[in-house]
Coordinates of N, CA and C in Angstrom, one line a residue:
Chain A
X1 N 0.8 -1.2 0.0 CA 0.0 0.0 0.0 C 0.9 1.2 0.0
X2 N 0.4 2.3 -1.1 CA 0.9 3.5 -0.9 C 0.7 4.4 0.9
X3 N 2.1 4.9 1.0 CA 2.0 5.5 2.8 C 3.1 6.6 2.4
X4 N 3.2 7.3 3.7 CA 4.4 8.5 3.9 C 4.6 8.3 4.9
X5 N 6.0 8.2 4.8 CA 6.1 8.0 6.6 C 7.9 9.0 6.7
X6 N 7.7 9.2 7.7 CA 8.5 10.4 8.2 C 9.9 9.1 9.4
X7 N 10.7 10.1 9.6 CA 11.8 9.8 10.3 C 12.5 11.0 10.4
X8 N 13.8 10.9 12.1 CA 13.2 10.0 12.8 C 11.8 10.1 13.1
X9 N 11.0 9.2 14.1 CA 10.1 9.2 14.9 C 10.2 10.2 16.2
X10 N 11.7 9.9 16.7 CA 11.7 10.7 18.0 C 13.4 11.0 18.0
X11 N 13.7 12.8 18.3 CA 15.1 12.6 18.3 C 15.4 13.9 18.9
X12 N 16.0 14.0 19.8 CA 17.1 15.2 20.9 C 18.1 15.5 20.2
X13 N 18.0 16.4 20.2 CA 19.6 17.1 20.1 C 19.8 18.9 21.1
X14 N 20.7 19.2 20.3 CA 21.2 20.3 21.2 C 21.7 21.5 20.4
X15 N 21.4 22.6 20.7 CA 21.1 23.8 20.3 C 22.4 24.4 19.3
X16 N 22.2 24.7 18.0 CA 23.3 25.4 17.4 C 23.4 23.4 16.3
X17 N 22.9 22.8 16.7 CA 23.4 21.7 15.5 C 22.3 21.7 14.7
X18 N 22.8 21.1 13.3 CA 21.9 20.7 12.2 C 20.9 19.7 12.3
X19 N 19.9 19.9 12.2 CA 18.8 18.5 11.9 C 18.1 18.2 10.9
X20 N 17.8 17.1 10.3 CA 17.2 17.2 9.2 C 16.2 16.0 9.1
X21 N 14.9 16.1 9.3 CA 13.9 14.9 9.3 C 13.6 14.8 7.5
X22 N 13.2 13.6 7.9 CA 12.9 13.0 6.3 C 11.8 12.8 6.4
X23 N 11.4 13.0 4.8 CA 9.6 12.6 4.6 C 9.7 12.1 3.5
X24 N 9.2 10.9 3.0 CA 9.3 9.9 1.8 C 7.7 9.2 1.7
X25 N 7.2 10.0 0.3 CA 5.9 9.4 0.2 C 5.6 8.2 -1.0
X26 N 5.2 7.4 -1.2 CA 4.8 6.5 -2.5 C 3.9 6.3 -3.4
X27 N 2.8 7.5 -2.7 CA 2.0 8.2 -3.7 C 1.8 8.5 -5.0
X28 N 3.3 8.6 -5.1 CA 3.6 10.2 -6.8 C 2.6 11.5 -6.3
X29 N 2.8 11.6 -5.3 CA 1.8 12.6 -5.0 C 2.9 14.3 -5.3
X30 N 2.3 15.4 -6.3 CA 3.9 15.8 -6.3 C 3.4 17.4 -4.9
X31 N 2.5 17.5 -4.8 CA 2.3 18.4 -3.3 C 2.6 17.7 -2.4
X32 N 4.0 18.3 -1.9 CA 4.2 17.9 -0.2 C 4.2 19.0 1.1
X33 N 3.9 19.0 1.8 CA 4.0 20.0 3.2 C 4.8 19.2 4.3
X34 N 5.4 20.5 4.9 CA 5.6 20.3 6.3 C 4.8 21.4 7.4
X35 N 4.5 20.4 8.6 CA 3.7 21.8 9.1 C 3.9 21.1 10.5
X36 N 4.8 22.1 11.6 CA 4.5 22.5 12.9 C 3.4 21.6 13.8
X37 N 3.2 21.2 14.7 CA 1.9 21.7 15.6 C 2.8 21.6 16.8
X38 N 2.0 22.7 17.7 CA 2.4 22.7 19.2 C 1.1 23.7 19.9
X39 N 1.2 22.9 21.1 CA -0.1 23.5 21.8 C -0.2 24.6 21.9
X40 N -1.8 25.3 21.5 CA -2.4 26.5 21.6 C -2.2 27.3 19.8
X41 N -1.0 26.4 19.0 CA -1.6 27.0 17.8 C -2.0 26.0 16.9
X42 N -2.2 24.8 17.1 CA -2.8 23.8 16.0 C -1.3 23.7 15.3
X43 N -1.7 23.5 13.7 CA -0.9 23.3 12.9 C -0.5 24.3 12.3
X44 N 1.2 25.0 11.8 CA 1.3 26.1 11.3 C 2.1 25.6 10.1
X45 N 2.2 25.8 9.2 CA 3.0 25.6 7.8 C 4.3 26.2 7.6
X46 N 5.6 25.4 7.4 CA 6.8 25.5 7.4 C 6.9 25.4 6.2
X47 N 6.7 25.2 5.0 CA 6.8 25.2 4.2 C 6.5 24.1 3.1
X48 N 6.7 24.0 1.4 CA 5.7 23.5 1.0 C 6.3 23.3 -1.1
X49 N 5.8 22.4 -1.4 CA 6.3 22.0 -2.9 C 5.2 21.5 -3.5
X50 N 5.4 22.2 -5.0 CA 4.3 21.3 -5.7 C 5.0 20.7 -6.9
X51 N 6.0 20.6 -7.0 CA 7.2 19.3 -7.8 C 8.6 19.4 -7.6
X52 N 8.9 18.9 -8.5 CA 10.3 18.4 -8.3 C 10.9 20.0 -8.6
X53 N 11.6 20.8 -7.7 CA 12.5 21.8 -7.6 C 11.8 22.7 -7.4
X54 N 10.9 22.6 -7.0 CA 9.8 23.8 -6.8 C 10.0 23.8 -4.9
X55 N 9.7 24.9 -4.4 CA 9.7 25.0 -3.1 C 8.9 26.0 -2.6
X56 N 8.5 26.4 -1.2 CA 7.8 27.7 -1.2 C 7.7 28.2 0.6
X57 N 7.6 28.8 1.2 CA 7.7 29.5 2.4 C 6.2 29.2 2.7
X58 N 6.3 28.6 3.8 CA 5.2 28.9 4.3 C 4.9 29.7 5.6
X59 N 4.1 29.9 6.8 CA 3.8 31.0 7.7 C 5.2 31.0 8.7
X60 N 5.8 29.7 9.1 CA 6.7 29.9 9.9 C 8.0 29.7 9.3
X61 N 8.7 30.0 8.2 CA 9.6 29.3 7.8 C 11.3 29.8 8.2
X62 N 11.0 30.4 8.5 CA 12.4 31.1 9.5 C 13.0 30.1 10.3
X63 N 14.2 29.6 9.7 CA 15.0 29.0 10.6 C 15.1 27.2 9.8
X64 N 14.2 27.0 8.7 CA 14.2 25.9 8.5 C 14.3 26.0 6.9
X65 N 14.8 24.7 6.1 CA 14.9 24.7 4.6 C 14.3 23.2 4.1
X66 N 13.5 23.7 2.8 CA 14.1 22.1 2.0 C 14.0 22.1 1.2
X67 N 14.2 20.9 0.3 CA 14.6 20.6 -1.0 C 13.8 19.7 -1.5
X68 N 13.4 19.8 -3.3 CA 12.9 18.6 -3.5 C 13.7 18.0 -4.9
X69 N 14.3 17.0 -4.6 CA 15.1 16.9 -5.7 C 14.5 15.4 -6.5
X70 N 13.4 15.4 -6.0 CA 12.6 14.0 -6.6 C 11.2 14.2 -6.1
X71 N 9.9 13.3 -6.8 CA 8.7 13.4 -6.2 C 8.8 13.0 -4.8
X72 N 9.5 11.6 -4.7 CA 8.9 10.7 -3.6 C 9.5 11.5 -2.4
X73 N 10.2 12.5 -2.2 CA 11.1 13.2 -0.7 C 11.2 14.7 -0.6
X74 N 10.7 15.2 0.8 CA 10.7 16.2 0.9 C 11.4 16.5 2.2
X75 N 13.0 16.5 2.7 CA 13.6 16.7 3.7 C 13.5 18.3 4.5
X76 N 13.1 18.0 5.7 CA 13.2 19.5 6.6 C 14.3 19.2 7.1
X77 N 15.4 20.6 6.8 CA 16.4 20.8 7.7 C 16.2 21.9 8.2
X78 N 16.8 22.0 10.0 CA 17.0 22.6 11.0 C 18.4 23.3 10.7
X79 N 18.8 24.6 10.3 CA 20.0 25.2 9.8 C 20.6 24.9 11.4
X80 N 20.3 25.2 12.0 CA 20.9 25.3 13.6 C 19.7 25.5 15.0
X81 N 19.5 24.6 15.2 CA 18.5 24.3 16.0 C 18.4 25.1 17.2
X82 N 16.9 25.6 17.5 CA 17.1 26.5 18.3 C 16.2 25.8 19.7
X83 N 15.9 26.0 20.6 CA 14.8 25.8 21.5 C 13.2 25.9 21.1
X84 N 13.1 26.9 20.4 CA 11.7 27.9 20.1 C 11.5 26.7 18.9
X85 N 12.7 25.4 18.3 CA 12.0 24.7 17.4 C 11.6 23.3 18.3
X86 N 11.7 23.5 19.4 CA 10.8 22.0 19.9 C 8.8 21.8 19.2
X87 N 8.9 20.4 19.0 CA 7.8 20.4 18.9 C 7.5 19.2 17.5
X88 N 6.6 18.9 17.2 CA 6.4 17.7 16.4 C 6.0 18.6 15.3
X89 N 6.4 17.6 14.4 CA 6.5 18.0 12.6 C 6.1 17.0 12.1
X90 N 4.8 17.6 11.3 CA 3.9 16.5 10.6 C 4.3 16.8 8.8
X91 N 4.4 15.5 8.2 CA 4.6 15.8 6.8 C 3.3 15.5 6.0
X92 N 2.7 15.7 4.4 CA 2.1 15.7 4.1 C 1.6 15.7 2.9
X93 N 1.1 15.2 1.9 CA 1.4 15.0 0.9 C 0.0 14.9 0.1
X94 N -0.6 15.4 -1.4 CA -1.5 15.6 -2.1 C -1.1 15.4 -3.5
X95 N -2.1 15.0 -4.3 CA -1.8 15.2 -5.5 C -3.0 16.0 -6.2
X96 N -4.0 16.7 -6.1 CA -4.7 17.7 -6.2 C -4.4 19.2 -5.2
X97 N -4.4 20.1 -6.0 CA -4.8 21.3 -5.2 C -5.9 21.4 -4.1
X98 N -5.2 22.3 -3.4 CA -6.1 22.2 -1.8 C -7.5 22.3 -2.2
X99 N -8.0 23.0 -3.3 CA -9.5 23.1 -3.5 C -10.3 21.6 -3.8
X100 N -9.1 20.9 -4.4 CA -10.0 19.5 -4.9 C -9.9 18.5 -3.6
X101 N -8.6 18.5 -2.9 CA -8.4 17.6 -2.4 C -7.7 17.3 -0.8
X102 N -7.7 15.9 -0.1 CA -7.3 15.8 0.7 C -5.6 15.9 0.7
X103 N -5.3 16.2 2.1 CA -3.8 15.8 2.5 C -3.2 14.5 3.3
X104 N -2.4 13.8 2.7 CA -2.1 12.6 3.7 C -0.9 12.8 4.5
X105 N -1.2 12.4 5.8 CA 0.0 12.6 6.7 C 0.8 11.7 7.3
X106 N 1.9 12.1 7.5 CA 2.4 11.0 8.4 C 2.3 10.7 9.7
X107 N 3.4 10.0 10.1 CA 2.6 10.1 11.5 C 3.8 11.0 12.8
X108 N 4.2 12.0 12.3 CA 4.9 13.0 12.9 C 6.3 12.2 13.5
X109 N 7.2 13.5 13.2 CA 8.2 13.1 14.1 C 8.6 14.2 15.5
X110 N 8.9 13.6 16.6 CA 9.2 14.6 17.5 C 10.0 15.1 18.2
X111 N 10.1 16.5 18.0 CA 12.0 16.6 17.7 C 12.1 17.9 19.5
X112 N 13.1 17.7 20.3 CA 13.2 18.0 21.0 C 14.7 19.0 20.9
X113 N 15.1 19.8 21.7 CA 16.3 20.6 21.2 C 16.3 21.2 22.8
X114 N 17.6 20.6 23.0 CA 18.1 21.1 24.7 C 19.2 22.2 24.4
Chain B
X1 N -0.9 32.6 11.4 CA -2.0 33.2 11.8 C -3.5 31.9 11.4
X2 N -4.3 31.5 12.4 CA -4.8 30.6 12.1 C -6.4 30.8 10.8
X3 N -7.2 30.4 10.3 CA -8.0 31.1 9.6 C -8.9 30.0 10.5
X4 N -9.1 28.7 10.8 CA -9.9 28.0 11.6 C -10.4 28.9 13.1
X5 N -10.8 28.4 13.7 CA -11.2 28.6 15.2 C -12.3 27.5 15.6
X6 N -11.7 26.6 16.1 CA -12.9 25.4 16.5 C -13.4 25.5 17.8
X7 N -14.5 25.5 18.4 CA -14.9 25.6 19.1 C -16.3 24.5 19.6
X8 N -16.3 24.2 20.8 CA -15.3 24.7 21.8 C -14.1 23.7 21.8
X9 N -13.1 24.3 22.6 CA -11.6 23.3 22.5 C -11.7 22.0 23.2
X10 N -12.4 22.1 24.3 CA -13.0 20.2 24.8 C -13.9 20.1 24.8
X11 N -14.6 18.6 24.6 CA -16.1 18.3 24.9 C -15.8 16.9 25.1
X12 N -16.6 16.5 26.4 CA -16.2 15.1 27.1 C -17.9 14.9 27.2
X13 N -17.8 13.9 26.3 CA -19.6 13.3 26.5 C -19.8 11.7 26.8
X14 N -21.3 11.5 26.8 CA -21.0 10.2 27.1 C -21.1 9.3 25.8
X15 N -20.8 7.9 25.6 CA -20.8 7.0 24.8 C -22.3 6.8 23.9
X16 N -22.1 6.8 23.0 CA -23.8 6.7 22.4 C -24.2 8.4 22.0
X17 N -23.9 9.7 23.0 CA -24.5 10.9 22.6 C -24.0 11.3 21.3
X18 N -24.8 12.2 20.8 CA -24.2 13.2 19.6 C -23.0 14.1 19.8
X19 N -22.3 14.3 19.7 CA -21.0 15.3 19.5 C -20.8 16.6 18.4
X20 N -20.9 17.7 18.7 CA -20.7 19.1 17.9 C -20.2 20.0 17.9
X21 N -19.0 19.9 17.1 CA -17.9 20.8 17.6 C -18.2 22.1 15.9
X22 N -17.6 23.3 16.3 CA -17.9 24.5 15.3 C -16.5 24.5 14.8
X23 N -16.7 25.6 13.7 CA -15.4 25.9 13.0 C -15.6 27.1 12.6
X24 N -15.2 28.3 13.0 CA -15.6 29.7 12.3 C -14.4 30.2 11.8
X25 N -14.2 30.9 10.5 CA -12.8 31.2 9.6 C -13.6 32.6 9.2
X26 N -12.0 33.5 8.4 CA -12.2 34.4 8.7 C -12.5 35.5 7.0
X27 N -11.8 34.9 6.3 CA -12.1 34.7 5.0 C -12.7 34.2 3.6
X28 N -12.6 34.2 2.7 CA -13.2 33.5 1.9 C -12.6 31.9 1.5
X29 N -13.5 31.2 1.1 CA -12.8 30.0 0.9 C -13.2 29.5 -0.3
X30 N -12.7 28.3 -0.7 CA -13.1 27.1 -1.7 C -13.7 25.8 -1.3
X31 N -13.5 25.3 -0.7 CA -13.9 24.5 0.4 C -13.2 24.2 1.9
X32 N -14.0 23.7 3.0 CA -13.3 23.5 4.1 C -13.3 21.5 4.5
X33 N -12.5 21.0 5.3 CA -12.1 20.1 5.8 C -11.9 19.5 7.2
X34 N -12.5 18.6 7.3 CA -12.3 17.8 8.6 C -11.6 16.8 8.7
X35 N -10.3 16.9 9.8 CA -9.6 15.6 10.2 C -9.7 15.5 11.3
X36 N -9.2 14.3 11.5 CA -9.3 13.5 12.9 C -7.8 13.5 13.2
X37 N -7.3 13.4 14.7 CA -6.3 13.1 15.2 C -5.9 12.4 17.0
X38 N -5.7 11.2 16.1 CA -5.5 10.4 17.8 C -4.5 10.7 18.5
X39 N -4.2 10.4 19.5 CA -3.2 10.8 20.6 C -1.9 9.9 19.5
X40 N -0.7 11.3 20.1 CA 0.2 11.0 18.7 C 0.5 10.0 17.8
X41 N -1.0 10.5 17.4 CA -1.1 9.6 15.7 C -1.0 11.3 14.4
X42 N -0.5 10.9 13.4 CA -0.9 12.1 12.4 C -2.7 11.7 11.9
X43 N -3.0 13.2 11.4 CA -4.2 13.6 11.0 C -4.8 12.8 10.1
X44 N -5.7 12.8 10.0 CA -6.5 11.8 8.9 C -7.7 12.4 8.6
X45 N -8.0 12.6 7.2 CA -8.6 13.4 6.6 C -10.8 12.6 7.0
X46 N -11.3 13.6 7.4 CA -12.4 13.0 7.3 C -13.8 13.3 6.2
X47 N -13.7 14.6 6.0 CA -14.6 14.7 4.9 C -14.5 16.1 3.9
X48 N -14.4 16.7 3.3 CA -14.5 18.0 2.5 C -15.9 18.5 1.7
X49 N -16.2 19.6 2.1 CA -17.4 20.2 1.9 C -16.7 21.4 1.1
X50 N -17.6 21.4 -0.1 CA -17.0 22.9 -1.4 C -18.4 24.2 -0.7
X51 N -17.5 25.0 -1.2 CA -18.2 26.5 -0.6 C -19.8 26.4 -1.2
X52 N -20.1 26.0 -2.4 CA -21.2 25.7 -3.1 C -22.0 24.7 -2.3
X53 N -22.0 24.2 -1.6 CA -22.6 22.9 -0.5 C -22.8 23.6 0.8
X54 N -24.1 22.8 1.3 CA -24.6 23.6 2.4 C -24.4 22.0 3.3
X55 N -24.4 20.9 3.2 CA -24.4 19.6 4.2 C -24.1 18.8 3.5
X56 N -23.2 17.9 3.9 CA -22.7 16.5 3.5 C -22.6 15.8 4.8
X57 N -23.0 14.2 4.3 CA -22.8 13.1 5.1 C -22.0 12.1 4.5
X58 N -21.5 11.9 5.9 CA -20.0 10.4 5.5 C -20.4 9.4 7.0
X59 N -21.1 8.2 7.0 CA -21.3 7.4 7.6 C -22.3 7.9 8.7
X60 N -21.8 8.4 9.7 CA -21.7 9.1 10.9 C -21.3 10.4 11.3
X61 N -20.7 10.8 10.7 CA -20.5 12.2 10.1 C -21.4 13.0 9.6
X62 N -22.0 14.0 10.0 CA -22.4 15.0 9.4 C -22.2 16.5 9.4
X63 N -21.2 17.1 8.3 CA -21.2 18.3 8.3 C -22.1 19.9 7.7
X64 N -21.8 20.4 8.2 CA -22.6 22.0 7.2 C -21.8 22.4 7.5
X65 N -22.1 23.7 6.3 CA -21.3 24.7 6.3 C -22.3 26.2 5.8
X66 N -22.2 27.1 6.4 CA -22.5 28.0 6.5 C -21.9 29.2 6.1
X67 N -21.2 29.7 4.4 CA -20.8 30.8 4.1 C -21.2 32.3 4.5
X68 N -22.6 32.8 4.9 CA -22.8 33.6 5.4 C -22.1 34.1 6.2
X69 N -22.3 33.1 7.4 CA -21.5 33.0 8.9 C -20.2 32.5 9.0
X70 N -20.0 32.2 7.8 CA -18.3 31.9 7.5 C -18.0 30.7 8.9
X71 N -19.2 29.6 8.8 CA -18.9 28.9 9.9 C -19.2 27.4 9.6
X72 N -18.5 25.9 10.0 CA -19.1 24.8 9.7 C -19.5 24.2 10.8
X73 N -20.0 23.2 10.9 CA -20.3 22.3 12.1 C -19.6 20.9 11.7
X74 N -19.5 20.1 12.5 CA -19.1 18.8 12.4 C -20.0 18.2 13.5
X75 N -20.9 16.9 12.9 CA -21.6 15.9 14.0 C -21.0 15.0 13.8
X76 N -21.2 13.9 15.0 CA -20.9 13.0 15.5 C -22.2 12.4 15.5
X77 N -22.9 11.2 15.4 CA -23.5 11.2 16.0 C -23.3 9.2 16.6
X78 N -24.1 9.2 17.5 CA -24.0 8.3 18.6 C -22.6 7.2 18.7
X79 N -22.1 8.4 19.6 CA -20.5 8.6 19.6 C -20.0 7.1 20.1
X80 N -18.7 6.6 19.9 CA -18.0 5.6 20.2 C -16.9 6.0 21.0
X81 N -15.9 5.2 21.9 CA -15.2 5.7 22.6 C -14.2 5.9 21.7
X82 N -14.3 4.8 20.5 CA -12.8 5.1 19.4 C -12.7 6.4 18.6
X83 N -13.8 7.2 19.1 CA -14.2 8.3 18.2 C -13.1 9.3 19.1
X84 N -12.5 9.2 21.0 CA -11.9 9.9 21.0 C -11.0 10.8 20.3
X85 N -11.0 12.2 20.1 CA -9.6 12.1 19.7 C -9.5 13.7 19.2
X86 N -8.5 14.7 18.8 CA -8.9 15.9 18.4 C -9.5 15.9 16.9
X87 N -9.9 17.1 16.7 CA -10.8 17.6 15.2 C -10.5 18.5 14.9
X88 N -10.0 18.5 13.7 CA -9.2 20.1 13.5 C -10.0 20.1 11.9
X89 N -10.6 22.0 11.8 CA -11.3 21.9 10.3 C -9.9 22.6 9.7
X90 N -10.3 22.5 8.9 CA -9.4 23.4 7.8 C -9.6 23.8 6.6
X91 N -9.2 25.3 5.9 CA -10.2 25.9 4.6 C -8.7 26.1 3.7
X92 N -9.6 26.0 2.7 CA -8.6 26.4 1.5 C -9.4 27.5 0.5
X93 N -8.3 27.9 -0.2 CA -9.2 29.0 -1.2 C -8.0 29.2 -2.2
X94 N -8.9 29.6 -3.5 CA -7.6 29.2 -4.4 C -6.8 28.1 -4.7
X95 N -5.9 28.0 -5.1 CA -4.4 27.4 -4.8 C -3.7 27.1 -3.5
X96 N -4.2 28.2 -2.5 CA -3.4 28.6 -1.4 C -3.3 26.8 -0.4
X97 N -2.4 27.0 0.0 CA -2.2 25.9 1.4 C -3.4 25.8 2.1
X98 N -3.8 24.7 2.6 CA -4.7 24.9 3.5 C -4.3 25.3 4.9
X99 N -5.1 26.2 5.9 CA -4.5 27.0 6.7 C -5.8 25.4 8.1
X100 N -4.5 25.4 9.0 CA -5.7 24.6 10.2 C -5.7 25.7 11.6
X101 N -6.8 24.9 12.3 CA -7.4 25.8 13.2 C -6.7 24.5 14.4
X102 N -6.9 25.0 15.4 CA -6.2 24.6 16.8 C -7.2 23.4 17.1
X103 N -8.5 23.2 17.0 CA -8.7 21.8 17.3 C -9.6 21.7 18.3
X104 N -10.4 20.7 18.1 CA -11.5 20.3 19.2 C -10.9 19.0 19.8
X105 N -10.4 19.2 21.4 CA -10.4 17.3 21.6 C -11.6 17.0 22.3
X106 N -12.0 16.1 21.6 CA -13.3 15.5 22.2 C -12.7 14.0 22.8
X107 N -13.8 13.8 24.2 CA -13.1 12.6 24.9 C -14.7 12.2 24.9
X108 N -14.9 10.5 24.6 CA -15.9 9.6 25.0 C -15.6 8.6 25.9
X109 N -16.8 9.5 26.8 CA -16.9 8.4 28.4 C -17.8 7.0 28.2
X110 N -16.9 6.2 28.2 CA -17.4 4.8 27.9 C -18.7 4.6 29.1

């Protein structure tokens, strides 16, 4: 069965290093997201592709990058990890525009930063 | 900035009752959307209603939406305890990303 599933699941690190979660979907789906949640704001959008080399800013994207250099992967990297980025990162993936269609998610990874 | 606002943020009912959580946004939209989310599980899409549509049903599920009031509803009805879990709507318009709202956790007392 087609899935997306994200990595790690769960991972610490420490302030000033690089992190970079992976998101790999089997859909062909070529819209992918990354998006935040942490309590009291829901889910906020980190940013966002609708193919291969395309990329786009979403509401919180300060501090974070990615790349899409294929359908199936859309990697978040942490330039230098700060405190203010604790918190779980859900990935996400469509192959219709948000007006036609759903988004599938993974099942988050949760990233902590001492 | 969220465009959702669900309301209210908890509702603890009993097993079997109806469940009705709101969703009011702030703008215009294309259609809006309902997911489910279990304790850290990711979201899972439950139904989508176009701005042109006033009610849709999916099993057990019934939504409206109310463009006037720029507001939807989501039922439940004769809730299961597996039904715990949050509900987040969310609207799109355009092209644009869909923007989510902060979420209803609903708890069913067995």
């Amino acid at each position: 069965d087609a899935e997306i599933t994200q990595s790690p699941r769960h991972k610490i690190t420490e302030t000033g290093r690089q992190v970079t979660l992976a998101c790999h979907q089997t859909w062909n789906h070529n819209n992918m997201f990354w998006y935040r949640q942490d309590l009291g704001h829901g889910l906020r959008l980190i940013h966002y592709s609708y193919g291969v080399q395309d990329t786009n800013k979403g509401e919180v994207s300060d501090g974070y990058s990615v790349s899409r250099s294929n359908t199936e992967d859309l990697p978040l990297t942490l330039e230098s990890a700060a405190s203010s980025q604790t918190s779980v990162y859900f990935c996400a993936s469509s192959d219709r525009g948000v007006q036609d269609g759903e988004l599938f998610f993974g099942e988050g990874s949760r990233l902590t930063v001492l | 900035s969220q465009q959702g606002e669900e309301d209210p943020q908890a509702l603890s009912i009993q097993e079997g009752e109806n469940a009705t959580m709101n969703c009011s946004y702030k703008t215009s939209i294309n259609n809006l959307q309902w997911y489910r989310q279990n304790s850290g599980r990711g979201l899972v899409h439950l139904i989508l209603i176009r701005s042109n549509e006033r009610e849709k049903h999916s099993g057990r599920l019934r939504v409206t939406l109310d463009t006037s009031k720029k507001s939807s509803s989501l039922l439940i009805t004769a809730s299961r305890a597996a039904d715990t879990a949050s509900y987040f709507c969310a609207t799109g318009f355009g092209n644009e990303k869909l923007t989510f709202g902060t979420g209803t956790r609903l708890t069913i007392i067995p």
